[in-house]
Coordinates of C-alpha atoms and ligand atoms in Angstrom, one line a residue:
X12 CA -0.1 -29.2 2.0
X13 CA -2.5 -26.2 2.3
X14 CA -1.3 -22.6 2.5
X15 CA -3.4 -20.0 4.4
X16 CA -2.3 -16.3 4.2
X17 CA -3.2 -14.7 7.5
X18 CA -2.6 -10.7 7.8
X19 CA -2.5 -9.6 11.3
X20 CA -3.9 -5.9 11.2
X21 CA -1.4 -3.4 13.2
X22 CA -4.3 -2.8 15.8
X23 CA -4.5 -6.4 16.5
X24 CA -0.7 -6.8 17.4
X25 CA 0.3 -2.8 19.0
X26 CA -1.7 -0.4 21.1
X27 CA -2.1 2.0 18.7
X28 CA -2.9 4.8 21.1
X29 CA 1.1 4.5 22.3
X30 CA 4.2 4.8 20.3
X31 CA 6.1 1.4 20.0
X32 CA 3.8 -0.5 22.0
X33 CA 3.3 -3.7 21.9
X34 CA -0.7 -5.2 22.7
X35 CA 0.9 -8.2 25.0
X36 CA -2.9 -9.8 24.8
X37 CA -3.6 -9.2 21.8
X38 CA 0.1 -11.0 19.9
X39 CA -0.3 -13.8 22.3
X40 CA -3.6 -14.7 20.8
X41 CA -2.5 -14.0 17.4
X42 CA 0.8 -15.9 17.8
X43 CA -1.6 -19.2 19.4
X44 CA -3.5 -19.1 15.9
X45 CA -0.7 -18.9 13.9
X46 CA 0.7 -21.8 16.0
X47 CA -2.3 -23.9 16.0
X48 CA -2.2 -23.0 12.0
X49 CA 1.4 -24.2 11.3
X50 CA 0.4 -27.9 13.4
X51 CA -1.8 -28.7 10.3
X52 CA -0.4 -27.0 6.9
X53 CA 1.6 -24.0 5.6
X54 CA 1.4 -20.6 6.8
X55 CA 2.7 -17.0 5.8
X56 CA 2.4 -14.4 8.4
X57 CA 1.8 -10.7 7.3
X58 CA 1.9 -7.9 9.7
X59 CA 0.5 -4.5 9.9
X60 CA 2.3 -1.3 11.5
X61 CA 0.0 -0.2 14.0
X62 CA 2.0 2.2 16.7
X63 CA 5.7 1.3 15.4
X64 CA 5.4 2.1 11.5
X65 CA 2.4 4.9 11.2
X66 CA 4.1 6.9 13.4
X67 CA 7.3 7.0 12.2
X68 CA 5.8 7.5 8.9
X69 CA 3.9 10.2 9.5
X70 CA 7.0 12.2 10.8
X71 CA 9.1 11.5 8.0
X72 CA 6.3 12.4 5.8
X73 CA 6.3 9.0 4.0
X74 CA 2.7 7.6 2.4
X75 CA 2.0 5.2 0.1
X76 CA 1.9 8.1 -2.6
X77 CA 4.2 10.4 -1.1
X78 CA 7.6 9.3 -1.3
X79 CA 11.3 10.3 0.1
X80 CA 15.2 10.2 -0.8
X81 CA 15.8 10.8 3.1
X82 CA 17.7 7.3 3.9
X83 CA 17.9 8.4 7.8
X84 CA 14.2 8.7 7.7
X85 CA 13.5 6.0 5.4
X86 CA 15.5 3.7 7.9
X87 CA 13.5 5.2 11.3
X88 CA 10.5 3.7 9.7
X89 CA 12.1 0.6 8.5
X90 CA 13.7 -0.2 11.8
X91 CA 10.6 0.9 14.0
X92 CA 8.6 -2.2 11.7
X93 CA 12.1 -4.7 12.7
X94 CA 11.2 -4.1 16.2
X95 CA 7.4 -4.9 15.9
X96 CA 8.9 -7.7 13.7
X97 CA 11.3 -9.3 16.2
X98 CA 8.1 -9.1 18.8
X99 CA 6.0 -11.0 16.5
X100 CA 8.9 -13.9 15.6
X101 CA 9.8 -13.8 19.5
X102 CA 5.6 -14.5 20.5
X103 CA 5.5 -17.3 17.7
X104 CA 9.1 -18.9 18.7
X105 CA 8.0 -19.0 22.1
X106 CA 5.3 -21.1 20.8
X107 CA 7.6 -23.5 19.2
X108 CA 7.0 -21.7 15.3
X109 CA 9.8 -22.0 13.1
X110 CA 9.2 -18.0 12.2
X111 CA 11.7 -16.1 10.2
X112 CA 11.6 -12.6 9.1
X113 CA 11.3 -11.5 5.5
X114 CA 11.8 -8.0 5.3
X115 CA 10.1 -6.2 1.8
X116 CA 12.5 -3.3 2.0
X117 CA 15.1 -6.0 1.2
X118 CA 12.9 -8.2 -0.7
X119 CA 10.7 -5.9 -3.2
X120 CA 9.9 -2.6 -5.0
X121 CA 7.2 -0.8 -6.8
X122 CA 7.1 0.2 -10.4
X123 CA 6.3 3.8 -11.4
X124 CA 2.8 3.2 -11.8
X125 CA 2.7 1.7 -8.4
X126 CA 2.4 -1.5 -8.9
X127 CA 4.0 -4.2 -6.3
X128 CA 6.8 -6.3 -7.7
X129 CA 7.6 -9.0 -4.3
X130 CA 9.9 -11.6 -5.7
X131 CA 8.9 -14.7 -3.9
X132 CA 11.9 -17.3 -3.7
X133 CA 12.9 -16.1 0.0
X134 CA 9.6 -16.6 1.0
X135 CA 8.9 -20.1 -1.2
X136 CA 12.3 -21.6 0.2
X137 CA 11.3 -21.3 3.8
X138 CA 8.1 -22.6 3.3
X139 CA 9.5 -25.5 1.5
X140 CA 12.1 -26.0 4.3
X141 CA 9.3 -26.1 7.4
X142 CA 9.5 -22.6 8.3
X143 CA 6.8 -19.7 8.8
X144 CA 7.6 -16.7 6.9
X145 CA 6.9 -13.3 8.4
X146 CA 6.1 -10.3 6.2
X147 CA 4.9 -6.7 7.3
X148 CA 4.1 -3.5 6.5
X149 CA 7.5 -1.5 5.8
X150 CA 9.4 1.1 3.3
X151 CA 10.0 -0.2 -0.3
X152 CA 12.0 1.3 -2.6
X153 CA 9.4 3.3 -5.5
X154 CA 10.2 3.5 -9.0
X155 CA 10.6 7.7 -9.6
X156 CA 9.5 8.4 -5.6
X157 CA 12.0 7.3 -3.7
X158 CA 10.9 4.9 -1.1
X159 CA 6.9 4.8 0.1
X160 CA 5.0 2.4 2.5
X161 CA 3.8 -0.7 1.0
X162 CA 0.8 -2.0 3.3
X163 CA 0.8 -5.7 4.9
X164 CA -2.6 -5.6 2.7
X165 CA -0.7 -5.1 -0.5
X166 CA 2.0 -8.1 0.7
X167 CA -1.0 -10.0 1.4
X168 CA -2.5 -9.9 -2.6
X169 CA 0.7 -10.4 -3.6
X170 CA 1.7 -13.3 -1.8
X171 CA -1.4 -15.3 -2.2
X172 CA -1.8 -15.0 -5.5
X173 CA 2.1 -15.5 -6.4
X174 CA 2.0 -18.5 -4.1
X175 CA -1.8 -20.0 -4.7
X176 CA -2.9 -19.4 -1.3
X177 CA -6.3 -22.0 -0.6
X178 CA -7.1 -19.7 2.0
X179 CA -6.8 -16.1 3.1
X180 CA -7.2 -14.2 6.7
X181 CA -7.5 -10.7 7.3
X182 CA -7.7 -10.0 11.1
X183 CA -8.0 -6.4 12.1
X184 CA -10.1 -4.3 14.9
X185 CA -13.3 -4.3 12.3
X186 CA -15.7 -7.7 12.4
X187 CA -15.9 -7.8 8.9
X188 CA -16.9 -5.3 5.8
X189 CA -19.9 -3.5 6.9
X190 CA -23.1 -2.7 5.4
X191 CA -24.5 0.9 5.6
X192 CA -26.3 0.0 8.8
X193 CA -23.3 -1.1 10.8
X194 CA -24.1 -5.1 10.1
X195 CA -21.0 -7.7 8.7
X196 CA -22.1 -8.6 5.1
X197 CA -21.5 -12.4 5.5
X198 CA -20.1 -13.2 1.8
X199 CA -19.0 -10.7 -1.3
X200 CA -18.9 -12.7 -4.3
X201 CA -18.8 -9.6 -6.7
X202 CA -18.6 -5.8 -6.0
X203 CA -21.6 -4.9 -6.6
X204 CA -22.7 -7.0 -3.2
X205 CA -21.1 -4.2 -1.3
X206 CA -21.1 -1.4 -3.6
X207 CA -23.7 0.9 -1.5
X208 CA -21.9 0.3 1.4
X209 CA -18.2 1.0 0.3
X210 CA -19.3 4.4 -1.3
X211 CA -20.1 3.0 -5.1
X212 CA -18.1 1.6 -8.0
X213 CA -15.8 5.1 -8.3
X214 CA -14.7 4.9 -4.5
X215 CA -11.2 4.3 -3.9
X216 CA -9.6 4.6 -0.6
X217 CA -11.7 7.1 1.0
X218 CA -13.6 4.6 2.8
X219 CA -10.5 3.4 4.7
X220 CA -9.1 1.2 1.7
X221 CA -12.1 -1.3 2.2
X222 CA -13.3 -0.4 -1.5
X223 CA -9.9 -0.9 -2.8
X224 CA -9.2 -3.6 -0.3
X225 CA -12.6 -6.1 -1.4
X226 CA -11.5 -5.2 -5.3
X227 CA -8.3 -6.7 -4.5
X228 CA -9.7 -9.6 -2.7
X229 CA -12.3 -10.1 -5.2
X230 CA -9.7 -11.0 -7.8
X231 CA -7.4 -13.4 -6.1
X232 CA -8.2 -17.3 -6.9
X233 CA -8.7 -18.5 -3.2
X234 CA -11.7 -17.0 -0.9
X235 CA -10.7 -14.2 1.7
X236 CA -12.1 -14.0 5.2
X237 CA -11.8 -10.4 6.9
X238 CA -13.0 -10.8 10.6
X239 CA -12.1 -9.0 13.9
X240 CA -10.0 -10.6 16.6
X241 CA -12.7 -12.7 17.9
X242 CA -12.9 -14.7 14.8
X243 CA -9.5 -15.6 15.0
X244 CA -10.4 -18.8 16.3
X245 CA -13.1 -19.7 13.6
X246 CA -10.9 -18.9 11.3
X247 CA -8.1 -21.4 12.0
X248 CA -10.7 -23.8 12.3
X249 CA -11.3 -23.6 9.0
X250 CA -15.0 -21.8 9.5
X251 CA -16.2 -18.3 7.9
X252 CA -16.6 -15.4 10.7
X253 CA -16.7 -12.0 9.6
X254 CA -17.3 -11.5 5.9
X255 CA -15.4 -13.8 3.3
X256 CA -14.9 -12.3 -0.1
X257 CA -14.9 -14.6 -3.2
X258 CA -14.2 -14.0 -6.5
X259 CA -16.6 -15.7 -8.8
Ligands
LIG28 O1 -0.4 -1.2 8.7 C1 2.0 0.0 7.1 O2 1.4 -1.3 7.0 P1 -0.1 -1.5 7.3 C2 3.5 -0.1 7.5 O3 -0.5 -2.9 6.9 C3 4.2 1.2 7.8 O4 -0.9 -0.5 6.4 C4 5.6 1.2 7.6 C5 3.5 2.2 8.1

């Protein structure tokens, strides 16, 4: 059966304007996707931190590069992404999803040079056994650092390539990867496609981790689609909105 990856960007999910609020309209949609998705075929769930994790992270002074030994502060963060967690499993068990959390705190870690190490037999099990694992954004302990913030993006490369995805979804506020004139770029097939408008081959995350993000993507064996909220339809039906990204 196939396995689709779908991210759910934290704007999608939380009002991002207000701490710890949840965007009522926008899960419900999200959670009807997913649903609709786990009718026909496999599906991992990734979420983003929007108004729960960012802002606890940004008072604990916690970053994907800077890390902390602070286990109170380390936890506000960690709980803060439970809560936006339980919302999401409540929306899709309300929809009749067999959702269960996988939490990467528990799960994972990063190796001094940063790199992600998920092991994936939680995550494999559940999907063997009928049910929809649900990843997010969170604190993971950091080789050297402490603990830093491993993005739902992040979980997202890792899981699809450790699992052989056949499809990927990213679903944030953005349509798509943009050209420098504000347009989606329908298909990247190599970085040099989108090069101009993600600030060159040297970029790295200044450009909102899109550059970083479409490397990433690039490299992963199953095609990527990064559409806005209004694709999320498309998407499940198995069509291309927003700009897919394939490796060649
Ligand atoms: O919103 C960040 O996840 P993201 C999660 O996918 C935290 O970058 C804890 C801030």
């Amino acid at each position: 059966m196939s396995l689709v990856v779908l991210k759910l960007g934290g704007s999608v999910v939380t009002d991002k304007d207000e701490p710890e609020t949840v965007d009522e309209a926008g899960l419900a949609a999200a959670a009807d996707a997913v649903a609709t998705l786990a009718e026909s075929g496999r599906v991992v769930v990734v979420h983003g931190g929007g108004s729960f994790g960012h802002h606890h992270a940004a008072e604990h002074g916690v970053s994907s590069e800077t890390g902390s030994h602070d286990a109170r502060g380390v936890r506000a963060i960690h709980d803060a992404m439970k809560r936006l967690n339980d919302a999401v499993l409540d929306a899709l068990a309300d929809r009749g999803v067999a959702a269960l959390p996988v939490h990467p705190l528990s799960a994972g870690a990063r190796e001094t040079d940063g790199s992600l190490l998920l092991p994936l037999a939680a995550t494999e099990t559940m999907l063997d056994e009928g049910f929809v694992p649900v990843l997010h954004g969170d604190v993971i302990a950091h080789a050297g650092k402490g603990a830093t913030i491993v993005s739902g993006d992040d979980l997202v490369v890792s899981l699809a390539s450790g699992l052989g995805a056949d499809r990927v979804g990213l679903c944030s506020t953005v349509p798509g990867v943009l050209d420098a004139d504000g347009d989606v770029i329908p298909e990247i097939t190599a970085f040099a496609d989108a090069a101009d408008a993600l600030g060159g081959s040297d970029s790295t995350d200044v450009t909102g981790g899109m550059a970083a993000k479409v490397r990433k993507l690039l490299a992963l064996g199953a095609p990527a689609h990064v559409f806005g909220p209004e694709g999320l339809s498309a998407f499940v039906a198995g069509e291309s909105p927003g700009t897919v990204i394939r490796g060649e």
